[in-house]
Structure formats: C-alpha cells, structure tokens
Amino acid sequence: MSNILKNKMKLEVLTPLHIGGADYKSKLDKKEYIFDKDKKTLTLIDNEKFIGFLIKKNLFEKYIAYIENNVNAKIMIQNRNINLLNFLKANNIDKDIQDFRKKAPIKLDMNIENMNDIKLMLRDVQGKPYIPGTSIKGALINLLLVDYIIKNREEFFKEKRIILSECKKANDDRSIKGLKNEIKKIVNQIEKSIVYGDNKELEKSKRFGISVSDSYSYSNTRTNFYQDIDEKRTTKVGEDKTKSMPVAREYIIANSIFDFDITLDVDLLKESKLKIRNIDNLISSLENAMSYLIDVLGDKNSPRTENLVLGANTGFLQKTIVYALFEDDKERLEVVKKMVHKNQRNAIGNHLNDKFSPRVLNRIKINNKNQLAGLVKIMKVDEKNVGTN
C-alpha cells in the first residue's frame, strides 16, 4: 500500500526553451527554408505550394537538376552549396516567395553567412508546442542526484578515489575510451544506490516514486528562432569568447507558462536515499542543485530563480553527476576533461590541455546578452492525496 500525492504544477520558462523531436519533422534541410543574411530573415517554405509554383513556372526540372548537382548521391549528404535563395534569384522568382511560404518571414539576430540546420520545437498532434513528461522527469531526477551527492560526498569517497586514480593514468585516446566506460559503470552504481537504496527488488523492477505528466500551455504559446552560440570559458582579457554556429533552433519564448502534474509515491520514495516526502522537499533539492551548478560554471547571466534546466543547448548541465562528486576544482577538471575528450589529433576533439572543463558553454544570444537556454522554474499550485495504490 502506498501514499500517493498528486501535485498540480506550473512551469515558467525563464530563458528560451527548445525540445526537439526525434522524427524527420523536427529538422529542416536547406530545401525547406530561405535564410536571407542581408535582411536577417528566415522564411519557412510550404513544399507542396513550392512544387506547384515551380511546375506552373516550368522550373521544376531545373530545380531538380540544381538539387542533384549539390548533393553527394553516394552518401546522401546535402552539400553546403545548396542555397534556395540563390536559386530563386537566378530564376527571377525571389519576389514571389509569398506565394509558397508558410508564414511571414521571421526576423533573426544572426551574424553568419550561411545557415546549415534549422531545428524545430516538438509539437503535439494539434501542432502546439509541449514539454514531454519524460524530459521533465529526467532533468528532475538528475538534479535530485546532484543535490544528494553534494550533501553526502563522503559517502562516495572510494568511488571518487578510483575515478581520479584511473583518470591520471589515462592519457591517450585508447585508454581514455576505456576510462569513460569505467566511469559510466561507477556512476551508474552510484545512481542506483541513491534511487533504490538497499532495495534490490525495487532496483530490479526499476520502479521509482516520481511520475511526471506531459506539460501543456492553455494559452497561445509563442516561439522564436535563436542561433546557437559557443562561448569559450577563458580568463584572457580581450580574447573573443564567442563563436556563432550555423544552427538555429525554434524556442518557446521566456515568460511562457505550462501546466503539468507531478505524482509522488511517498512510500516508494522512502526506500530511496533521497529525502523527498512532499513536493516542497523536491523543489528545495532542485533549487540547491541548480544554485550549485550555476555557481560552479560561473554563469553571470542566470536569472537565479531557476530550479530546473531542460531541453537542447543546455550543454554539460545535464551531465552533472561527476561534476557534483568532485568539490576540488583541480580534481574536477582532471576528470571532466577526460570525459569530454574525443581525439588527440583533432583540435576540437582534443581536451587534454583544457584549463576549464567544459571549455565551451552552449548559449543563445538575446538582446546582445549570451544566456543559457532552457532555464525554467516549477511551482506547486495544489496538492491532493489521491489515496493508496
């Protein structure tokens, strides 16, 4: 028999939030949009209308030839030379975009020559943006683990020593690959020990006392497109810290409000090491973990009212268990730089000489300020004991 507490919740988006889908609809290739770098606009194309327009203008065969000439057919990878606007201008139809666009052009604050990827927000069957409960639950559990670890690091002294010792011995690509697998196993065991305590039956069944519904907004949720920004972490004065990436994502804008439910099985939660007995305990743990992570990353643009981070472009924030284990900056750097390392022969993939780790934070630019995306605040609206299970 379990005591079940159902909590009606609100989620406030503090910085723009992107959650992409896994299917083909979540990403646009260069044949599905027009990026005008001079006007700084993005226009989404209605493919059915566009094909009909081309057929009417006797340009369909010419369009197909243009695409074929710019695609590597052997590996089916689209060439960067595809630029729909150039095709339209070359055929004197760039003034007719309104005949085959989905909606009016979107103004973008982007300083790049070419756009590669356009990634769309996940939407429901009615075409409305929503936040899956699985996304909220995954991020929520991650922060609960962080909160427990930073309060109980002495409990994991042995695991920390093993990880650190192995990190210091791994200094080439092959040994680092093996190290990553070993760290993954250790972290997995730490997570299980916290979530399930000593209850092997619970661990076997993978039952956990927190469930989260999908999150919907009952107002007209607005979205906007923002460019990915890589911000280098450095102490060098005058060094350019930012690099604009040729990727734009569709984000739910700040101040959007969503409704969802969190249901707590109190008796199941008592089996774990987490001290969660009600929603207030849960929110307090989230706030503590987020404050710790923002402080460690040295982020100065955070609203400081967030208690959760969701979605894409949140970088290392959602891979934080090892970050929480090591309080000492030098030890943390030694471990994390090996975890993110990929290849010694590649300047981008080589992290062995990093002075910060992660050395780059993924951000978006809003009003000339680089911000972490996906910062949200969840709040309790109402709590109801729905009986036993």
CSV table of C-alpha atoms in Angstrom, one decimal:
chain,number,residue,atom,x,y,z
A,1,MET,CA,0.0,0.0,0.0
A,2,SER,CA,1.4,3.4,-1.0
A,3,ASN,CA,0.5,7.0,-0.1
A,4,ILE,CA,0.1,8.9,-3.4
A,5,LEU,CA,0.4,12.7,-3.5
A,6,LYS,CA,-0.7,14.3,-6.8
A,7,ASN,CA,0.6,17.8,-7.3
A,8,LYS,CA,-0.7,20.3,-9.9
A,9,MET,CA,2.2,22.3,-11.1
A,10,LYS,CA,3.1,25.3,-13.2
A,11,LEU,CA,6.3,25.6,-15.2
A,12,GLU,CA,7.5,29.1,-16.1
A,13,VAL,CA,10.0,29.4,-18.9
A,14,LEU,CA,12.8,31.8,-17.8
A,15,THR,CA,15.1,31.6,-20.8
A,16,PRO,CA,14.0,30.3,-24.2
A,17,LEU,CA,13.4,26.5,-24.2
A,18,HIS,CA,13.9,24.1,-27.1
A,19,ILE,CA,13.0,20.5,-27.1
A,20,GLY,CA,13.4,18.8,-30.4
A,21,GLY,CA,11.6,15.8,-31.8
A,22,ALA,CA,13.2,12.6,-32.9
A,23,ASP,CA,11.5,12.3,-36.3
A,24,TYR,CA,12.1,13.9,-39.7
A,25,LYS,CA,9.6,16.8,-38.9
A,26,SER,CA,11.9,18.2,-36.2
A,27,LYS,CA,14.7,19.3,-38.6
A,28,LEU,CA,14.6,21.3,-41.8
A,29,ASP,CA,17.2,20.9,-44.6
A,30,LYS,CA,18.2,23.6,-47.0
A,31,LYS,CA,15.4,22.9,-49.4
A,32,GLU,CA,12.8,23.8,-46.7
A,33,TYR,CA,13.7,27.3,-45.8
A,34,ILE,CA,15.2,30.6,-47.1
A,35,PHE,CA,17.8,32.4,-45.0
A,36,ASP,CA,18.5,35.9,-46.1
A,37,LYS,CA,21.7,37.0,-44.5
A,38,ASP,CA,21.3,40.6,-45.7
A,39,LYS,CA,17.8,41.1,-44.4
A,40,LYS,CA,18.4,38.7,-41.5
A,41,THR,CA,15.2,36.8,-42.1
A,42,LEU,CA,14.2,33.2,-42.1
A,43,THR,CA,11.3,32.1,-44.3
A,44,LEU,CA,9.8,28.6,-43.9
A,45,ILE,CA,8.7,27.0,-47.2
A,46,ASP,CA,5.5,25.2,-47.9
A,47,ASN,CA,6.8,22.3,-50.0
A,48,GLU,CA,3.5,21.5,-51.6
A,49,LYS,CA,2.9,25.1,-52.7
A,50,PHE,CA,6.5,25.5,-53.8
A,51,ILE,CA,6.4,22.4,-56.1
A,52,GLY,CA,3.1,23.6,-57.5
A,53,PHE,CA,4.6,27.0,-58.1
A,54,LEU,CA,7.7,25.6,-59.9
A,55,ILE,CA,5.6,23.4,-62.1
A,56,LYS,CA,3.4,26.4,-63.1
A,57,LYS,CA,6.5,28.4,-64.0
A,58,ASN,CA,8.1,25.4,-65.9
A,59,LEU,CA,11.0,25.4,-63.4
A,60,PHE,CA,10.5,22.0,-61.7
A,61,GLU,CA,13.1,20.1,-63.8
A,62,LYS,CA,15.6,23.0,-63.4
A,63,TYR,CA,15.1,22.9,-59.6
A,64,ILE,CA,15.6,19.1,-59.5
A,65,ALA,CA,18.9,19.5,-61.5
A,66,TYR,CA,20.0,22.2,-59.1
A,67,ILE,CA,19.5,19.9,-56.1
A,68,GLU,CA,21.1,16.9,-57.8
A,69,ASN,CA,24.2,19.0,-58.6
A,70,ASN,CA,24.6,19.9,-55.0
A,71,VAL,CA,24.1,16.6,-53.3
A,72,ASN,CA,26.6,13.8,-52.8
A,73,ALA,CA,24.5,11.0,-54.0
A,74,LYS,CA,26.9,8.3,-52.8
A,75,ILE,CA,26.5,9.1,-49.2
A,76,MET,CA,23.3,11.2,-49.4
A,77,ILE,CA,24.7,14.2,-47.6
A,78,GLN,CA,23.5,17.6,-48.7
A,79,ASN,CA,26.2,19.9,-49.9
A,80,ARG,CA,26.7,23.2,-48.2
A,81,ASN,CA,26.4,24.9,-51.6
A,82,ILE,CA,22.6,24.5,-51.7
A,83,ASN,CA,21.0,27.9,-51.2
A,84,LEU,CA,17.4,28.2,-52.1
A,85,LEU,CA,17.5,32.0,-52.2
A,86,ASN,CA,20.3,31.9,-54.8
A,87,PHE,CA,18.2,29.5,-56.9
A,88,LEU,CA,15.2,31.9,-56.7
A,89,LYS,CA,17.3,34.9,-57.6
A,90,ALA,CA,18.9,33.1,-60.6
A,91,ASN,CA,15.5,32.4,-62.0
A,92,ASN,CA,13.9,35.8,-61.1
A,93,ILE,CA,11.3,34.4,-58.7
A,94,ASP,CA,12.7,35.7,-55.5
A,95,LYS,CA,9.9,38.3,-55.4
A,96,ASP,CA,7.3,35.6,-55.4
A,97,ILE,CA,8.2,34.0,-52.0
A,98,GLN,CA,4.9,35.0,-50.5
A,99,ASP,CA,3.2,32.5,-53.0
A,100,PHE,CA,4.8,29.5,-51.4
A,101,ARG,CA,5.9,30.4,-47.8
A,102,LYS,CA,4.2,29.0,-44.7
A,103,LYS,CA,4.0,32.4,-43.0
A,104,ALA,CA,5.6,35.8,-42.9
A,105,PRO,CA,9.5,36.0,-42.7
A,106,ILE,CA,10.9,35.7,-39.2
A,107,LYS,CA,13.4,38.3,-38.1
A,108,LEU,CA,16.6,36.8,-36.8
A,109,ASP,CA,19.5,38.3,-34.8
A,110,MET,CA,22.2,36.3,-36.6
A,111,ASN,CA,25.6,37.3,-37.9
A,112,ILE,CA,26.6,34.4,-40.2
A,113,GLU,CA,27.0,33.9,-43.9
A,114,ASN,CA,25.2,30.6,-44.2
A,115,MET,CA,22.8,28.5,-42.2
A,116,ASN,CA,23.1,24.7,-42.1
A,117,ASP,CA,20.5,23.3,-39.7
A,118,ILE,CA,17.1,24.6,-38.7
A,119,LYS,CA,15.7,22.6,-35.7
A,120,LEU,CA,12.0,22.8,-34.8
A,121,MET,CA,10.3,22.6,-31.5
A,122,LEU,CA,8.5,19.4,-30.6
A,123,ARG,CA,4.7,19.7,-31.1
A,124,ASP,CA,1.6,17.7,-30.4
A,125,VAL,CA,-0.9,16.3,-32.9
A,126,GLN,CA,-2.6,19.7,-32.9
A,127,GLY,CA,0.6,21.5,-33.8
A,128,LYS,CA,1.1,23.1,-30.4
A,129,PRO,CA,4.5,23.1,-28.6
A,130,TYR,CA,4.6,21.0,-25.4
A,131,ILE,CA,7.1,19.6,-23.0
A,132,PRO,CA,7.2,15.8,-22.6
A,133,GLY,CA,6.9,14.5,-19.0
A,134,THR,CA,9.9,12.3,-19.7
A,135,SER,CA,12.1,15.3,-20.4
A,136,ILE,CA,11.0,17.0,-17.1
A,137,LYS,CA,11.4,13.8,-15.1
A,138,GLY,CA,14.9,13.0,-16.5
A,139,ALA,CA,16.1,16.5,-15.7
A,140,LEU,CA,14.4,16.5,-12.3
A,141,ILE,CA,16.0,13.2,-11.2
A,142,ASN,CA,19.4,14.3,-12.4
A,143,LEU,CA,19.2,17.4,-10.1
A,144,LEU,CA,17.9,15.3,-7.2
A,145,LEU,CA,21.0,13.1,-7.6
A,146,VAL,CA,23.3,16.2,-7.7
A,147,ASP,CA,21.7,17.6,-4.6
A,148,TYR,CA,22.2,14.3,-2.7
A,149,ILE,CA,25.8,13.9,-3.8
A,150,ILE,CA,26.9,17.4,-2.9
A,151,LYS,CA,25.4,16.9,0.6
A,152,ASN,CA,27.0,13.4,1.0
A,153,ARG,CA,30.3,13.4,-0.9
A,154,GLU,CA,32.0,11.4,1.9
A,155,GLU,CA,29.7,8.5,1.2
A,156,PHE,CA,31.4,8.2,-2.2
A,157,PHE,CA,35.0,8.6,-1.1
A,158,LYS,CA,36.0,5.2,-2.5
A,159,GLU,CA,34.4,5.8,-5.9
A,160,LYS,CA,36.0,9.2,-6.2
A,161,ARG,CA,39.5,7.9,-5.5
A,162,ILE,CA,39.1,5.1,-8.1
A,163,ILE,CA,37.8,7.6,-10.7
A,164,LEU,CA,40.6,10.1,-10.0
A,165,SER,CA,43.3,7.5,-10.0
A,166,GLU,CA,42.2,6.0,-13.3
A,167,CYS,CA,41.9,9.5,-14.8
A,168,LYS,CA,45.5,10.3,-14.0
A,169,LYS,CA,46.7,7.1,-15.7
A,170,ALA,CA,44.6,7.6,-18.9
A,171,ASN,CA,46.5,9.9,-21.3
A,172,ASP,CA,45.9,8.6,-24.8
A,173,ASP,CA,42.8,8.1,-26.9
A,174,ARG,CA,42.6,4.3,-26.3
A,175,SER,CA,43.0,4.4,-22.6
A,176,ILE,CA,40.6,7.3,-22.2
A,177,LYS,CA,37.9,5.3,-24.1
A,178,GLY,CA,38.3,2.6,-21.6
A,179,LEU,CA,38.2,5.1,-18.8
A,180,LYS,CA,34.9,6.5,-19.9
A,181,ASN,CA,33.3,3.1,-19.8
A,182,GLU,CA,34.6,2.5,-16.3
A,183,ILE,CA,33.4,5.9,-15.1
A,184,LYS,CA,30.0,5.2,-16.6
A,185,LYS,CA,29.7,1.9,-14.7
A,186,ILE,CA,30.7,3.6,-11.4
A,187,VAL,CA,28.3,6.5,-11.9
A,188,ASN,CA,25.5,4.0,-12.8
A,189,GLN,CA,26.1,2.2,-9.5
A,190,ILE,CA,26.1,5.5,-7.5
A,191,GLU,CA,22.8,6.5,-9.1
A,192,LYS,CA,21.2,3.1,-8.3
A,193,SER,CA,22.4,3.2,-4.7
A,194,ILE,CA,20.7,6.6,-4.3
A,195,VAL,CA,17.5,6.0,-6.1
A,196,TYR,CA,16.8,2.5,-4.8
A,197,GLY,CA,18.7,2.4,-1.6
A,198,ASP,CA,19.2,-1.2,-0.5
A,199,ASN,CA,16.0,-2.5,-2.1
A,200,LYS,CA,17.1,-4.9,-4.8
A,201,GLU,CA,13.6,-5.8,-5.7
A,202,LEU,CA,12.8,-2.2,-6.4
A,203,GLU,CA,16.0,-1.8,-8.4
A,204,LYS,CA,15.1,-4.9,-10.5
A,205,SER,CA,11.6,-3.6,-11.2
A,206,LYS,CA,13.0,-0.1,-11.9
A,207,ARG,CA,10.1,1.4,-10.1
A,208,PHE,CA,10.6,4.9,-8.7
A,209,GLY,CA,8.3,7.1,-6.7
A,210,ILE,CA,8.1,10.1,-9.0
A,211,SER,CA,5.9,10.3,-12.2
A,212,VAL,CA,5.5,13.4,-14.4
A,213,SER,CA,2.8,14.2,-16.9
A,214,ASP,CA,3.4,16.0,-20.2
A,215,SER,CA,3.2,19.8,-19.9
A,216,TYR,CA,0.8,21.9,-21.9
A,217,SER,CA,0.0,25.6,-22.2
A,218,TYR,CA,-3.6,26.7,-22.5
A,219,SER,CA,-2.6,30.0,-24.0
A,220,ASN,CA,-1.2,30.7,-27.5
A,221,THR,CA,2.4,29.7,-26.9
A,222,ARG,CA,4.8,31.9,-28.9
A,223,THR,CA,8.1,30.7,-30.3
A,224,ASN,CA,11.1,32.3,-31.9
A,225,PHE,CA,14.3,31.2,-33.6
A,226,TYR,CA,17.7,31.8,-32.0
A,227,GLN,CA,21.2,31.0,-33.2
A,228,ASP,CA,23.5,28.6,-31.3
A,229,ILE,CA,26.4,30.4,-29.7
A,230,ASP,CA,29.6,28.6,-28.4
A,231,GLU,CA,31.1,30.7,-25.6
A,232,LYS,CA,34.7,29.9,-24.6
A,233,ARG,CA,35.5,29.9,-20.9
A,234,THR,CA,38.7,31.9,-20.6
A,235,THR,CA,40.5,34.3,-18.2
A,236,LYS,CA,42.4,36.1,-21.0
A,237,VAL,CA,41.4,39.7,-21.3
A,238,GLY,CA,40.3,40.9,-24.7
A,239,GLU,CA,40.0,37.4,-26.2
A,240,ASP,CA,37.0,36.8,-28.3
A,241,LYS,CA,34.9,34.3,-26.3
A,242,THR,CA,32.1,33.6,-28.7
A,243,LYS,CA,31.6,31.7,-31.9
A,244,SER,CA,28.4,31.9,-33.8
A,245,MET,CA,27.3,28.4,-35.1
A,246,PRO,CA,25.4,27.9,-38.4
A,247,VAL,CA,22.5,26.3,-36.5
A,248,ALA,CA,19.1,27.9,-35.5
A,249,ARG,CA,16.5,26.3,-33.2
A,250,GLU,CA,12.9,27.2,-32.6
A,251,TYR,CA,12.4,28.1,-28.9
A,252,ILE,CA,9.5,28.6,-26.6
A,253,ILE,CA,10.0,32.2,-25.6
A,254,ALA,CA,10.6,33.4,-22.0
A,255,ASN,CA,7.6,34.0,-19.7
A,256,SER,CA,5.5,31.2,-21.2
A,257,ILE,CA,3.5,29.2,-18.7
A,258,PHE,CA,2.8,25.5,-18.8
A,259,ASP,CA,0.6,23.2,-16.6
A,260,PHE,CA,1.5,19.6,-15.6
A,261,ASP,CA,1.3,17.1,-12.8
A,262,ILE,CA,4.0,15.5,-10.5
A,263,THR,CA,2.8,12.5,-8.6
A,264,LEU,CA,4.8,11.3,-5.6
A,265,ASP,CA,4.6,7.7,-4.3
A,266,VAL,CA,5.8,8.6,-0.8
A,267,ASP,CA,6.3,5.0,0.4
A,268,LEU,CA,8.4,4.1,-2.6
A,269,LEU,CA,10.4,7.3,-2.1
A,270,LYS,CA,11.2,6.2,1.5
A,271,GLU,CA,13.0,3.2,0.0
A,272,SER,CA,15.5,5.6,-1.7
A,273,LYS,CA,18.2,7.7,0.0
A,274,LEU,CA,16.5,10.9,-1.3
A,275,LYS,CA,14.8,12.8,1.5
A,276,ILE,CA,11.7,13.5,-0.6
A,277,ARG,CA,8.5,13.3,1.3
A,278,ASN,CA,6.5,16.0,-0.4
A,279,ILE,CA,6.7,18.4,-3.3
A,280,ASP,CA,8.3,21.1,-1.1
A,281,ASN,CA,11.2,18.8,-0.3
A,282,LEU,CA,11.6,18.1,-4.0
A,283,ILE,CA,11.6,21.8,-5.1
A,284,SER,CA,14.1,22.7,-2.3
A,285,SER,CA,16.5,20.0,-3.6
A,286,LEU,CA,16.2,21.2,-7.1
A,287,GLU,CA,16.9,24.8,-6.1
A,288,ASN,CA,20.0,23.7,-4.2
A,289,ALA,CA,21.4,21.7,-7.1
A,290,MET,CA,20.8,24.4,-9.7
A,291,SER,CA,22.4,27.1,-7.5
A,292,TYR,CA,25.4,24.9,-7.1
A,293,LEU,CA,25.8,24.2,-10.8
A,294,ILE,CA,25.3,27.8,-11.8
A,295,ASP,CA,27.9,28.9,-9.3
A,296,VAL,CA,30.4,26.2,-10.5
A,297,LEU,CA,30.0,27.3,-14.1
A,298,GLY,CA,30.4,30.9,-13.1
A,299,ASP,CA,27.3,32.0,-15.1
A,300,LYS,CA,26.6,35.7,-14.5
A,301,ASN,CA,23.5,36.0,-16.7
A,302,SER,CA,21.3,33.4,-15.0
A,303,PRO,CA,18.0,34.8,-13.6
A,304,ARG,CA,18.9,33.0,-10.3
A,305,THR,CA,15.3,32.0,-9.8
A,306,GLU,CA,15.5,28.8,-11.9
A,307,ASN,CA,15.2,25.4,-10.3
A,308,LEU,CA,15.4,23.2,-13.4
A,309,VAL,CA,17.1,23.1,-16.8
A,310,LEU,CA,15.5,21.5,-19.8
A,311,GLY,CA,16.0,20.7,-23.4
A,312,ALA,CA,18.6,21.4,-26.1
A,313,ASN,CA,21.6,23.7,-25.8
A,314,THR,CA,22.0,23.1,-22.1
A,315,GLY,CA,25.4,21.6,-22.6
A,316,PHE,CA,27.1,19.9,-19.7
A,317,LEU,CA,24.4,21.0,-17.2
A,318,GLN,CA,22.5,17.8,-17.8
A,319,LYS,CA,25.6,15.6,-17.4
A,320,THR,CA,26.4,16.6,-13.9
A,321,ILE,CA,26.8,13.6,-11.6
A,322,VAL,CA,30.6,13.6,-11.9
A,323,TYR,CA,30.6,17.4,-11.6
A,324,ALA,CA,28.9,17.1,-8.3
A,325,LEU,CA,31.2,14.3,-7.0
A,326,PHE,CA,34.3,16.4,-7.0
A,327,GLU,CA,34.4,19.5,-4.9
A,328,ASP,CA,38.0,20.3,-5.6
A,329,ASP,CA,38.4,22.4,-8.8
A,330,LYS,CA,41.6,20.7,-10.0
A,331,GLU,CA,40.2,17.2,-9.4
A,332,ARG,CA,37.0,18.0,-11.2
A,333,LEU,CA,39.0,19.4,-14.2
A,334,GLU,CA,41.1,16.3,-14.3
A,335,VAL,CA,38.1,14.0,-14.6
A,336,VAL,CA,35.7,16.1,-16.7
A,337,LYS,CA,38.3,16.9,-19.4
A,338,LYS,CA,38.9,13.2,-19.9
A,339,MET,CA,35.2,12.6,-20.1
A,340,VAL,CA,34.6,15.1,-22.9
A,341,HIS,CA,37.9,14.3,-24.8
A,342,LYS,CA,37.4,12.7,-28.2
A,343,ASN,CA,40.6,12.7,-30.3
A,344,GLN,CA,44.1,13.9,-29.7
A,345,ARG,CA,44.6,14.5,-33.5
A,346,ASN,CA,41.7,16.9,-33.7
A,347,ALA,CA,41.9,20.4,-32.3
A,348,ILE,CA,38.2,20.5,-31.5
A,349,GLY,CA,38.1,17.0,-30.0
A,350,ASN,CA,41.3,17.3,-28.0
A,351,HIS,CA,40.5,18.3,-24.4
A,352,LEU,CA,43.7,17.0,-22.7
A,353,ASN,CA,45.1,20.6,-22.2
A,354,ASP,CA,41.9,22.3,-21.2
A,355,LYS,CA,42.1,24.9,-18.4
A,356,PHE,CA,38.3,24.8,-17.9
A,357,SER,CA,36.0,21.8,-18.4
A,358,PRO,CA,33.7,22.1,-20.2
A,359,ARG,CA,35.8,24.7,-22.0
A,360,VAL,CA,32.8,25.9,-24.1
A,361,LEU,CA,29.2,26.7,-22.9
A,362,ASN,CA,26.3,26.4,-25.3
A,363,ARG,CA,24.3,29.6,-25.3
A,364,ILE,CA,21.9,31.7,-27.3
A,365,LYS,CA,22.0,35.5,-27.8
A,366,ILE,CA,19.1,37.6,-26.6
A,367,ASN,CA,19.2,41.4,-26.6
A,368,ASN,CA,23.0,41.2,-27.1
A,369,LYS,CA,23.4,39.0,-24.0
A,370,ASN,CA,24.6,35.4,-24.1
A,371,GLN,CA,22.3,33.2,-22.0
A,372,LEU,CA,22.0,29.6,-21.0
A,373,ALA,CA,18.9,28.2,-22.7
A,374,GLY,CA,16.2,26.1,-21.0
A,375,LEU,CA,16.2,27.6,-17.5
A,376,VAL,CA,12.8,27.1,-16.0
A,377,LYS,CA,11.0,27.4,-12.7
A,378,ILE,CA,8.5,24.8,-11.5
A,379,MET,CA,6.0,25.8,-8.8
A,380,LYS,CA,3.3,23.9,-6.8
A,381,VAL,CA,-0.3,25.0,-7.5
A,382,ASP,CA,-2.2,22.4,-5.5
A,383,GLU,CA,-1.5,19.1,-3.7
A,384,LYS,CA,-4.0,16.3,-3.3
A,385,ASN,CA,-3.8,12.9,-1.6
A,386,VAL,CA,-5.3,10.6,-4.1
A,387,GLY,CA,-5.4,7.6,-1.7
A,388,THR,CA,-3.4,4.4,-1.8
A,389,ASN,CA,-2.2,2.2,-4.5
